[in-house]
Short mmCIF file of C-alpha atoms in Angstrom, two decimals:
data_model
loop_
_atom_site.label_atom_id
_atom_site.label_comp_id
_atom_site.label_asym_id
_atom_site.label_seq_id
_atom_site.Cartn_x
_atom_site.Cartn_y
_atom_site.Cartn_z
CA UNK A 1 -17.33 20.32 2.95
CA UNK A 2 -16.79 21.25 -0.70
CA UNK A 3 -15.05 24.49 -1.65
CA UNK A 4 -16.28 26.15 -4.86
CA UNK A 5 -14.03 28.70 -6.53
CA UNK A 6 -15.57 31.10 -9.05
CA UNK A 7 -15.77 34.81 -9.88
CA UNK A 8 -17.87 36.38 -7.13
CA UNK A 9 -19.99 38.82 -9.16
CA UNK A 10 -21.50 36.79 -12.01
CA UNK A 11 -23.56 33.59 -12.13
CA UNK A 12 -21.59 32.41 -15.18
CA UNK A 13 -20.35 28.84 -15.18
CA UNK A 14 -20.15 28.74 -11.39
CA UNK A 15 -23.93 28.76 -11.14
CA UNK A 16 -24.02 25.32 -12.81
CA UNK A 17 -21.99 23.87 -9.96
CA UNK A 18 -23.96 25.75 -7.28
CA UNK A 19 -27.23 24.32 -8.58
CA UNK A 20 -26.02 20.74 -8.15
CA UNK A 21 -24.67 21.53 -4.67
CA UNK A 22 -28.01 23.11 -3.73
CA UNK A 23 -30.21 20.44 -5.32
CA UNK A 24 -28.18 17.78 -3.52
CA UNK A 25 -28.28 19.60 -0.19
CA UNK A 26 -24.49 19.46 0.20
CA UNK A 27 -22.53 21.72 2.51
CA UNK A 28 -20.22 24.01 0.55
CA UNK A 29 -18.27 27.24 0.75
CA UNK A 30 -18.48 29.71 -2.12
CA UNK A 31 -14.95 30.82 -1.40
CA UNK A 32 -14.57 34.01 -3.43
CA UNK A 33 -17.84 35.35 -2.00
CA UNK A 34 -16.86 34.78 1.64
CA UNK A 35 -15.35 37.63 3.67
CA UNK A 36 -11.58 37.79 3.63
CA UNK A 37 -11.50 37.23 7.41
CA UNK A 38 -13.22 33.87 6.86
CA UNK A 39 -10.61 32.80 4.32
CA UNK A 40 -12.61 34.12 1.38
CA UNK A 41 -12.14 36.69 -1.35
CA UNK A 42 -10.33 36.44 -4.67
CA UNK A 43 -6.88 35.74 -3.21
CA UNK A 44 -7.35 32.02 -2.40
CA UNK A 45 -8.61 31.45 -5.96
CA UNK A 46 -5.74 33.45 -7.44
CA UNK A 47 -3.25 31.43 -5.38
CA UNK A 48 -4.48 28.19 -7.00
CA UNK A 49 -4.74 29.58 -10.55
CA UNK A 50 -1.27 31.11 -10.31
CA UNK A 51 0.22 27.84 -9.07
CA UNK A 52 1.21 29.17 -5.67
CA UNK A 53 -0.52 26.30 -3.85
CA UNK A 54 1.19 23.50 -5.75
CA UNK A 55 -0.65 20.59 -7.33
CA UNK A 56 -2.70 20.67 -10.52
CA UNK A 57 -3.39 24.17 -11.81
CA UNK A 58 -6.71 24.55 -13.63
CA UNK A 59 -6.90 26.73 -16.72
CA UNK A 60 -9.85 28.76 -15.40
CA UNK A 61 -12.60 28.83 -12.76
CA UNK A 62 -14.91 27.27 -11.80
CA UNK A 63 -13.12 24.55 -9.90
CA UNK A 64 -13.87 22.74 -6.67
CA UNK A 65 -11.73 21.33 -3.91
CA UNK A 66 -13.19 18.34 -2.12
CA UNK A 67 -10.78 17.08 0.51
CA UNK A 68 -7.51 16.50 -1.33
CA UNK A 69 -9.12 16.44 -4.76
CA UNK A 70 -9.25 19.44 -7.12
CA UNK A 71 -11.70 19.17 -10.01
CA UNK A 72 -11.94 21.76 -12.79
CA UNK A 73 -14.00 22.17 -15.96
CA UNK A 74 -17.63 23.01 -15.21
CA UNK A 75 -19.24 19.74 -16.33
CA UNK A 76 -16.68 17.70 -14.38
CA UNK A 77 -17.31 19.78 -11.24
CA UNK A 78 -21.03 19.14 -11.66
CA UNK A 79 -20.47 15.41 -12.19
CA UNK A 80 -18.23 15.16 -9.13
CA UNK A 81 -20.72 16.96 -6.89
CA UNK A 82 -23.60 14.93 -8.34
CA UNK A 83 -21.83 11.67 -7.48
CA UNK A 84 -21.62 12.88 -3.88
CA UNK A 85 -25.39 13.32 -3.62
CA UNK A 86 -26.89 10.74 -5.97
CA UNK A 87 -27.79 13.08 -8.83
CA UNK A 88 -26.15 10.74 -11.37
CA UNK A 89 -27.31 7.71 -13.33
CA UNK A 90 -25.86 4.57 -11.78
CA UNK A 91 -25.41 2.49 -14.94
CA UNK A 92 -22.33 3.02 -17.17
CA UNK A 93 -24.37 3.97 -20.26
CA UNK A 94 -26.40 6.51 -18.30
CA UNK A 95 -23.29 7.87 -16.64
CA UNK A 96 -21.59 8.36 -20.02
CA UNK A 97 -24.73 9.95 -21.48
CA UNK A 98 -25.16 12.38 -18.56
CA UNK A 99 -21.58 13.63 -18.82
CA UNK A 100 -21.82 13.91 -22.62
CA UNK A 101 -24.99 15.95 -22.26
CA UNK A 102 -23.50 18.21 -19.58
CA UNK A 103 -20.45 18.82 -21.78
CA UNK A 104 -22.64 19.56 -24.78
CA UNK A 105 -24.61 22.04 -22.68
CA UNK A 106 -21.34 23.74 -21.68
CA UNK A 107 -20.33 23.87 -25.36
CA UNK A 108 -23.59 25.70 -26.02
CA UNK A 109 -22.81 28.05 -23.14
CA UNK A 110 -19.51 28.92 -24.83
CA UNK A 111 -21.43 29.67 -28.02
CA UNK A 112 -23.72 31.97 -26.04
CA UNK A 113 -20.66 33.74 -24.66
CA UNK A 114 -19.35 34.21 -28.16
CA UNK A 115 -22.60 35.86 -29.33
CA UNK A 116 -21.45 38.96 -27.45
CA UNK A 117 -17.70 38.27 -27.71
CA UNK A 118 -17.20 36.76 -31.18
CA UNK A 119 -13.77 38.33 -31.70
CA UNK A 120 -11.96 38.44 -28.36
CA UNK A 121 -12.62 38.06 -24.67
CA UNK A 122 -9.89 40.70 -24.27
CA UNK A 123 -12.11 43.33 -25.97
CA UNK A 124 -15.31 44.94 -24.72
CA UNK A 125 -18.68 44.08 -26.27
CA UNK A 126 -18.84 47.62 -27.66
CA UNK A 127 -15.65 46.94 -29.61
CA UNK A 128 -17.10 43.93 -31.44
CA UNK A 129 -20.76 44.82 -31.73
CA UNK A 130 -21.04 44.47 -35.51
CA UNK A 131 -19.57 40.99 -35.39
CA UNK A 132 -21.73 40.18 -32.38
CA UNK A 133 -24.87 41.10 -34.31
CA UNK A 134 -23.90 38.71 -37.11
CA UNK A 135 -22.94 35.87 -34.80
CA UNK A 136 -26.05 36.27 -32.62
CA UNK A 137 -28.27 36.17 -35.71
CA UNK A 138 -26.79 32.82 -36.69
CA UNK A 139 -27.05 31.59 -33.11
CA UNK A 140 -30.74 32.45 -32.96
CA UNK A 141 -31.49 31.03 -36.41
CA UNK A 142 -29.43 27.84 -36.33
CA UNK A 143 -27.58 26.90 -33.16
CA UNK A 144 -30.28 27.60 -30.57
CA UNK A 145 -33.03 25.64 -32.39
CA UNK A 146 -30.62 22.77 -33.07
CA UNK A 147 -29.64 22.53 -29.41
CA UNK A 148 -33.19 22.76 -28.08
CA UNK A 149 -34.45 20.23 -30.59
CA UNK A 150 -31.67 17.80 -29.66
CA UNK A 151 -32.46 18.23 -25.96
CA UNK A 152 -36.18 17.82 -26.52
CA UNK A 153 -35.62 14.64 -28.50
CA UNK A 154 -33.46 13.18 -25.75
CA UNK A 155 -36.29 13.63 -23.25
CA UNK A 156 -38.89 12.42 -25.76
CA UNK A 157 -36.88 9.28 -26.54
CA UNK A 158 -35.74 8.47 -23.00
CA UNK A 159 -36.66 4.81 -22.73
CA UNK A 160 -37.91 5.35 -19.16
CA UNK A 161 -40.26 8.14 -20.28
CA UNK A 162 -39.33 9.91 -17.05
CA UNK A 163 -39.40 13.48 -18.32
CA UNK A 164 -35.63 13.69 -17.68
CA UNK A 165 -32.77 13.66 -20.18
CA UNK A 166 -31.36 10.32 -19.10
CA UNK A 167 -32.56 7.54 -16.81
CA UNK A 168 -35.44 7.46 -14.35
CA UNK A 169 -34.53 10.36 -12.06
CA UNK A 170 -33.22 13.91 -12.24
CA UNK A 171 -29.47 14.22 -12.78
CA UNK A 172 -26.97 17.01 -13.02
CA UNK A 173 -27.47 16.98 -16.80
CA UNK A 174 -31.06 18.14 -16.23
CA UNK A 175 -29.86 20.87 -13.88
CA UNK A 176 -27.39 22.07 -16.53
CA UNK A 177 -30.16 22.25 -19.11
CA UNK A 178 -32.38 24.09 -16.61
CA UNK A 179 -29.79 26.78 -15.92
CA UNK A 180 -29.14 27.17 -19.64
CA UNK A 181 -32.84 27.69 -20.30
CA UNK A 182 -32.92 30.35 -17.57
CA UNK A 183 -29.97 32.04 -19.21
CA UNK A 184 -31.44 31.83 -22.69
CA UNK A 185 -34.72 33.30 -21.43
CA UNK A 186 -32.72 36.15 -19.94
CA UNK A 187 -30.49 36.81 -22.92
CA UNK A 188 -32.78 35.99 -25.82
CA UNK A 189 -36.38 36.51 -24.67
CA UNK A 190 -37.63 37.19 -28.18
CA UNK A 191 -35.87 34.25 -29.78
CA UNK A 192 -37.01 31.99 -26.95
CA UNK A 193 -40.63 33.05 -27.39
CA UNK A 194 -40.36 31.58 -30.87
CA UNK A 195 -38.30 28.59 -29.77
CA UNK A 196 -40.27 27.36 -26.76
CA UNK A 197 -43.28 25.91 -28.63
CA UNK A 198 -40.84 23.60 -30.46
CA UNK A 199 -39.36 22.28 -27.20
CA UNK A 200 -42.29 21.33 -24.94
CA UNK A 201 -40.39 18.56 -23.15
CA UNK A 202 -37.54 20.89 -22.25
CA UNK A 203 -40.09 23.44 -21.06
CA UNK A 204 -41.73 20.85 -18.78
CA UNK A 205 -38.35 19.73 -17.44
CA UNK A 206 -37.32 23.31 -16.66
CA UNK A 207 -40.63 23.97 -14.93
CA UNK A 208 -40.33 20.80 -12.84
CA UNK A 209 -36.85 21.78 -11.65
CA UNK A 210 -37.90 25.36 -10.90
CA UNK A 211 -40.71 23.94 -8.75
CA UNK A 212 -38.40 21.79 -6.61
CA UNK A 213 -38.35 23.08 -3.05
CA UNK A 214 -34.55 23.04 -2.90
CA UNK A 215 -34.17 24.98 -6.15
CA UNK A 216 -36.97 27.47 -5.46
CA UNK A 217 -35.49 28.23 -2.04
CA UNK A 218 -32.02 28.61 -3.52
CA UNK A 219 -33.11 30.93 -6.32
CA UNK A 220 -34.96 33.11 -3.78
CA UNK A 221 -31.85 33.29 -1.57
CA UNK A 222 -28.92 35.71 -1.74
CA UNK A 223 -26.69 32.72 -2.55
CA UNK A 224 -28.04 32.73 -6.12
CA UNK A 225 -26.56 35.40 -8.36
CA UNK A 226 -28.91 37.11 -10.82
CA UNK A 227 -27.91 37.37 -14.47
CA UNK A 228 -26.14 40.60 -15.32
CA UNK A 229 -24.33 42.19 -18.22
CA UNK A 230 -20.87 41.12 -17.01
CA UNK A 231 -21.73 37.44 -17.22
CA UNK A 232 -22.22 34.89 -19.99
CA UNK A 233 -25.95 35.34 -20.52
CA UNK A 234 -26.45 39.05 -21.31
CA UNK A 235 -29.52 40.84 -22.55
CA UNK A 236 -28.50 43.15 -25.37
CA UNK A 237 -31.34 44.40 -27.55
CA UNK A 238 -29.10 44.34 -30.63
CA UNK A 239 -28.52 40.62 -30.22
CA UNK A 240 -32.18 39.67 -29.78
CA UNK A 241 -34.35 42.05 -31.78
CA UNK A 242 -38.12 41.86 -31.38
CA UNK B 1 -13.43 -4.11 -30.95
CA UNK B 2 -14.17 -0.39 -30.68
CA UNK B 3 -16.12 1.40 -33.40
CA UNK B 4 -15.14 5.03 -34.03
CA UNK B 5 -17.59 7.28 -35.84
CA UNK B 6 -16.32 10.50 -37.40
CA UNK B 7 -16.37 12.42 -40.67
CA UNK B 8 -14.22 10.44 -43.10
CA UNK B 9 -12.35 13.23 -44.90
CA UNK B 10 -10.86 15.41 -42.14
CA UNK B 11 -8.63 14.66 -39.15
CA UNK B 12 -10.66 17.07 -36.99
CA UNK B 13 -11.68 15.90 -33.54
CA UNK B 14 -11.71 12.25 -34.63
CA UNK B 15 -7.93 12.24 -34.88
CA UNK B 16 -7.71 12.77 -31.11
CA UNK B 17 -9.52 9.50 -30.53
CA UNK B 18 -7.56 7.66 -33.22
CA UNK B 19 -4.27 8.65 -31.61
CA UNK B 20 -5.26 7.06 -28.30
CA UNK B 21 -6.48 3.92 -30.06
CA UNK B 22 -3.21 3.71 -32.00
CA UNK B 23 -0.92 4.52 -29.06
CA UNK B 24 -2.74 1.88 -27.01
CA UNK B 25 -2.57 -0.73 -29.76
CA UNK B 26 -6.33 -1.36 -29.60
CA UNK B 27 -8.32 -2.98 -32.39
CA UNK B 28 -10.85 -0.55 -33.86
CA UNK B 29 -12.98 0.13 -36.89
CA UNK B 30 -13.02 3.65 -38.36
CA UNK B 31 -16.59 3.10 -39.50
CA UNK B 32 -17.23 6.00 -41.87
CA UNK B 33 -13.99 5.25 -43.72
CA UNK B 34 -14.76 1.57 -44.28
CA UNK B 35 -16.33 0.42 -47.56
CA UNK B 36 -20.12 0.28 -47.53
CA UNK B 37 -19.98 -3.47 -48.17
CA UNK B 38 -18.11 -3.88 -44.90
CA UNK B 39 -20.75 -1.97 -42.96
CA UNK B 40 -18.96 1.35 -43.39
CA UNK B 41 -19.72 4.71 -44.95
CA UNK B 42 -21.65 7.67 -43.61
CA UNK B 43 -24.99 5.88 -43.26
CA UNK B 44 -24.26 3.97 -40.00
CA UNK B 45 -23.13 7.25 -38.39
CA UNK B 46 -26.18 9.11 -39.69
CA UNK B 47 -28.45 6.38 -38.32
CA UNK B 48 -27.11 6.98 -34.81
CA UNK B 49 -27.08 10.80 -35.04
CA UNK B 50 -30.62 10.84 -36.41
CA UNK B 51 -31.86 8.58 -33.62
CA UNK B 52 -32.79 5.69 -35.91
CA UNK B 53 -30.81 3.20 -33.83
CA UNK B 54 -32.43 4.03 -30.48
CA UNK B 55 -30.50 4.74 -27.30
CA UNK B 56 -28.60 7.90 -26.50
CA UNK B 57 -28.17 10.27 -29.44
CA UNK B 58 -24.95 12.28 -29.37
CA UNK B 59 -25.03 15.93 -30.50
CA UNK B 60 -22.16 15.46 -32.96
CA UNK B 61 -19.30 13.14 -33.95
CA UNK B 62 -16.87 11.87 -32.88
CA UNK B 63 -18.40 9.13 -30.82
CA UNK B 64 -17.40 5.56 -30.14
CA UNK B 65 -19.35 2.38 -29.55
CA UNK B 66 -17.64 -0.17 -27.33
CA UNK B 67 -19.85 -3.19 -26.87
CA UNK B 68 -23.14 -1.82 -25.58
CA UNK B 69 -21.69 1.52 -24.54
CA UNK B 70 -21.85 4.68 -26.65
CA UNK B 71 -19.51 7.50 -25.60
CA UNK B 72 -19.56 10.94 -27.21
CA UNK B 73 -17.64 14.21 -26.71
CA UNK B 74 -14.05 13.97 -27.89
CA UNK B 75 -12.31 14.10 -24.51
CA UNK B 76 -14.64 11.47 -23.07
CA UNK B 77 -14.01 9.19 -26.04
CA UNK B 78 -10.28 9.60 -25.47
CA UNK B 79 -10.65 8.92 -21.73
CA UNK B 80 -12.72 5.81 -22.35
CA UNK B 81 -10.25 4.40 -24.87
CA UNK B 82 -7.34 5.31 -22.61
CA UNK B 83 -8.85 3.37 -19.70
CA UNK B 84 -8.98 0.33 -21.97
CA UNK B 85 -5.25 0.44 -22.63
CA UNK B 86 -3.69 1.97 -19.51
CA UNK B 87 -3.06 5.45 -20.88
CA UNK B 88 -4.66 7.05 -17.80
CA UNK B 89 -3.40 8.05 -14.38
CA UNK B 90 -4.59 5.51 -11.82
CA UNK B 91 -5.06 7.85 -8.83
CA UNK B 92 -8.26 9.95 -8.51
CA UNK B 93 -6.41 13.29 -8.53
CA UNK B 94 -4.46 12.34 -11.64
CA UNK B 95 -7.56 10.98 -13.32
CA UNK B 96 -9.43 14.26 -12.66
CA UNK B 97 -6.46 16.32 -13.85
CA UNK B 98 -6.06 14.31 -17.08
CA UNK B 99 -9.71 14.72 -18.03
CA UNK B 100 -9.65 18.44 -17.14
CA UNK B 101 -6.60 18.91 -19.32
CA UNK B 102 -8.10 16.97 -22.23
CA UNK B 103 -11.28 19.07 -22.00
CA UNK B 104 -9.26 22.28 -21.86
CA UNK B 105 -7.35 21.16 -24.96
CA UNK B 106 -10.67 20.56 -26.72
CA UNK B 107 -11.84 24.04 -25.68
CA UNK B 108 -8.73 25.41 -27.33
CA UNK B 109 -9.52 23.36 -30.43
CA UNK B 110 -12.93 25.04 -30.58
CA UNK B 111 -11.20 28.40 -30.40
CA UNK B 112 -8.96 27.37 -33.29
CA UNK B 113 -12.06 26.42 -35.28
CA UNK B 114 -13.54 29.83 -34.59
CA UNK B 115 -10.45 31.62 -35.91
CA UNK B 116 -11.70 30.73 -39.39
CA UNK B 117 -15.40 30.55 -38.50
CA UNK B 118 -15.95 33.36 -35.96
CA UNK B 119 -19.49 34.12 -37.13
CA UNK B 120 -21.16 30.89 -38.19
CA UNK B 121 -20.33 27.31 -39.02
CA UNK B 122 -23.17 27.59 -41.55
CA UNK B 123 -21.20 30.13 -43.59
CA UNK B 124 -18.04 29.65 -45.65
CA UNK B 125 -14.70 31.04 -44.50
CA UNK B 126 -14.81 33.45 -47.42
CA UNK B 127 -18.03 34.94 -46.04
CA UNK B 128 -16.48 35.82 -42.66
CA UNK B 129 -12.90 36.57 -43.59
CA UNK B 130 -12.75 40.07 -42.08
CA UNK B 131 -14.02 38.80 -38.75
CA UNK B 132 -11.68 35.81 -39.02
CA UNK B 133 -8.69 38.12 -39.43
CA UNK B 134 -9.63 39.97 -36.25
CA UNK B 135 -10.34 36.84 -34.23
CA UNK B 136 -7.17 35.10 -35.42
CA UNK B 137 -5.08 38.13 -34.47
CA UNK B 138 -6.41 37.93 -30.91
CA UNK B 139 -5.93 34.17 -30.87
CA UNK B 140 -2.28 34.51 -31.89
CA UNK B 141 -1.60 37.38 -29.50
CA UNK B 142 -3.46 36.21 -26.41
CA UNK B 143 -5.12 32.80 -26.42
CA UNK B 144 -2.36 30.72 -28.02
CA UNK B 145 0.42 32.00 -25.70
CA UNK B 146 -1.84 31.62 -22.66
CA UNK B 147 -2.64 28.01 -23.54
CA UNK B 148 0.94 27.04 -24.33
CA UNK B 149 2.23 28.71 -21.19
CA UNK B 150 -0.37 26.91 -19.05
CA UNK B 151 0.56 23.58 -20.67
CA UNK B 152 4.28 24.20 -20.25
CA UNK B 153 3.82 25.07 -16.57
CA UNK B 154 1.87 21.87 -15.97
CA UNK B 155 4.78 19.81 -17.29
CA UNK B 156 7.33 21.97 -15.48
CA UNK B 157 5.48 21.64 -12.16
CA UNK B 158 4.55 17.96 -12.46
CA UNK B 159 5.71 16.62 -9.09
CA UNK B 160 7.07 13.49 -10.76
CA UNK B 161 9.19 15.53 -13.18
CA UNK B 162 8.31 12.95 -15.81
CA UNK B 163 8.10 15.27 -18.80
CA UNK B 164 4.36 14.49 -19.05
CA UNK B 165 1.40 16.69 -18.12
CA UNK B 166 0.25 14.56 -15.22
CA UNK B 167 1.70 11.61 -13.35
CA UNK B 168 4.68 9.40 -14.16
CA UNK B 169 3.70 8.07 -17.58
CA UNK B 170 2.18 9.27 -20.86
CA UNK B 171 -1.61 9.65 -20.80
CA UNK B 172 -4.31 10.60 -23.29
CA UNK B 173 -3.94 14.21 -22.10
CA UNK B 174 -0.41 14.24 -23.52
CA UNK B 175 -1.67 12.77 -26.80
CA UNK B 176 -4.32 15.50 -27.01
CA UNK B 177 -1.67 18.18 -26.51
CA UNK B 178 0.55 16.48 -29.11
CA UNK B 179 -2.16 16.52 -31.78
CA UNK B 180 -3.01 20.14 -30.96
CA UNK B 181 0.63 21.14 -31.41
CA UNK B 182 0.66 19.37 -34.77
CA UNK B 183 -2.46 21.28 -35.74
CA UNK B 184 -1.11 24.61 -34.53
CA UNK B 185 2.13 24.04 -36.44
CA UNK B 186 0.04 23.39 -39.55
CA UNK B 187 -2.37 26.32 -39.15
CA UNK B 188 -0.16 28.95 -37.56
CA UNK B 189 3.46 28.20 -38.56
CA UNK B 190 4.52 31.83 -38.16
CA UNK B 191 2.86 32.36 -34.80
CA UNK B 192 4.25 29.05 -33.59
CA UNK B 193 7.76 29.98 -34.61
CA UNK B 194 7.44 32.83 -32.11
CA UNK B 195 5.62 30.74 -29.53
CA UNK B 196 7.78 27.62 -29.39
CA UNK B 197 10.79 29.11 -27.56
CA UNK B 198 8.42 29.99 -24.71
CA UNK B 199 7.17 26.42 -24.39
CA UNK B 200 10.23 24.14 -24.33
CA UNK B 201 8.58 21.47 -22.17
CA UNK B 202 5.64 21.19 -24.55
CA UNK B 203 8.09 20.98 -27.45
CA UNK B 204 9.96 18.11 -25.76
CA UNK B 205 6.71 16.30 -24.97
CA UNK B 206 5.50 16.60 -28.57
CA UNK B 207 8.85 15.35 -29.87
CA UNK B 208 8.82 12.38 -27.50
CA UNK B 209 5.36 11.34 -28.67
CA UNK B 210 6.22 11.79 -32.33
CA UNK B 211 9.21 9.49 -31.77
CA UNK B 212 7.13 6.65 -30.30
CA UNK B 213 7.15 3.66 -32.64
CA UNK B 214 3.37 3.29 -32.48
CA UNK B 215 2.74 6.95 -33.29
CA UNK B 216 5.42 7.23 -35.97
CA UNK B 217 4.04 4.12 -37.70
CA UNK B 218 0.50 5.43 -37.45
CA UNK B 219 1.32 8.87 -38.84
CA UNK B 220 3.14 7.25 -41.77
CA UNK B 221 0.14 5.02 -42.50
CA UNK B 222 -2.95 5.77 -44.61
CA UNK B 223 -5.04 5.49 -41.43
CA UNK B 224 -3.84 8.95 -40.38
CA UNK B 225 -5.56 11.81 -42.16
CA UNK B 226 -3.42 14.81 -43.13
CA UNK B 227 -4.61 18.30 -42.20
CA UNK B 228 -6.61 20.00 -44.91
CA UNK B 229 -8.63 23.15 -45.46
CA UNK B 230 -11.96 21.48 -44.66
CA UNK B 231 -10.90 20.59 -41.12
CA UNK B 232 -10.37 22.46 -37.88
CA UNK B 233 -6.69 23.32 -38.31
CA UNK B 234 -6.45 25.23 -41.60
CA UNK B 235 -3.54 27.15 -43.05
CA UNK B 236 -4.83 30.48 -44.31
CA UNK B 237 -2.15 33.09 -44.94
CA UNK B 238 -4.51 35.88 -43.83
CA UNK B 239 -4.85 34.31 -40.40
CA UNK B 240 -1.13 33.80 -39.80
CA UNK B 241 0.81 36.56 -41.53
CA UNK B 242 4.59 36.34 -41.62
#
C-alpha cells in the first residue's frame, strides 16, 4: 500500500502521481482526502512537513510513503510508483530519458504556475495581474510552442516508432505529458487551438492515454480532481485571450 | 571519460555538475569550452540539442554523455556523476533523499533566475526591471529564508549528526547546496548578511566544502567559471538593496 500526500482540493502536482498509481492499478491511500477517523486529513501531512515524524522532511507536497521509504519531488514520486508497476523503460538509457522528460514536464508545470503567479506565490493572482498578462503572453508565444515541439519530436524520433516518448511501451513520462496537455487545454484553450496542429504526435499520445480503460475509469471517478482556479492550471480569460 | 555539455561562458547550472566531477576526481571534458580542433566548441552541443546525432534529445543543457548514456537535467547529471565516484548515499532512503534535495535546490535556482527574468527569458533584464524588483523583494523576504531554514533543519535533524544534509558523508546534495550558497552570496550579499545567522549549519557545511583540497584547487583554477551578469546568479543593486 502506497500513501500519497498532497493538498486535498486541487489536482495540482498530486494528480501526476495519482495517474501513475491508477494506470498501474496499484493500491494507494490519498491520505489528505481520507476522513480524519481513517487516519486522513491534513494533519498527517503537516506532521511530516513540519518534521514531527522524524526522518527526511520534504520541502513540499506531493510526496509518497511506500513502506519505510519517503519519496518527494513529483517526478521522483512518479518514477518510484512506475517502477512498482512496470511503467518504466527497463534499459538504462530509456530510464534516464524517461526521468529527464518527466522532470522537464514538471519544469513546464512550474512555468504554467508562474503565468498566474509571476511575482509571488504569497500574493493573490489579482495582485499581480499586469505581470501575469505579460508573462502569459510570452508563455503562449514562446515557451508553450517550444515545449510541445520538443515533445512531438521525441515521439517522432523514437527509434521504436511506438507512439510513446521513450521505448516501446507507455511510461510515466507519457502520463506526465498527458496530464500536462489536459491542464494546458483547460488553462489555455485558445492558445492550444493554435498549438495542437503543430503537435500531432502529442495529440495522438494524449488521445491514446485518455482511451485507456484504467485512465477513463479514473477520470470518471470521484478520485480524480477537476481543474479549478486554486490549482496550477487555471483558466483566466486575461491570460488566454481569444 | 565523461563529456559535459554546457554554455561555455557562464557557471550557471553546468557548475553544479562540474563540482561533482571535481570533488570526485573524475576525468571529464568540458566540451563547449574545448578548442574546436579538439572536438570542442558549441557545435557538438548544438548537434545533440538539434537532434542531428540521433538518440534522446534533451530540452536544454547541461547534459552529460558517459559512454553510450546521455543524462540531462542538472540534478540527474549530478546524481549520475556522484554514483561514479561514491558521492551518494548507499541506502535507498538516503538515495531518494539526496536526489529530492538536489532537485529542490535546482527549483530554488530557477526561482533565483526568475528574480531577474520574472516575465520572459526572451527579454532582457532591462525590459522587466520593475517586475524583477517586485519578484526579488518576495524572494528575499519569503523564498530565500524558507529554503535556507529547510536546508538548515535537514542538517540539524540528520540522524547521523554528520554536518551533511543526508547520511554520514558528503554527497552531491551538499555540493549543490554549497554552489547555491556561493551564488546567493554573489547575487544577494545584503539579503544573505541577514539570512546567514539563521542558517548556521548551512554556513558550516559550505565552509567545510570550500576547505576541501579538491574544491579549493578547482575554484582557484581556470576550469571554474566566476559568476557574471549573463548567468543565473547576478548582482543587481536594484534586486538586493542595502
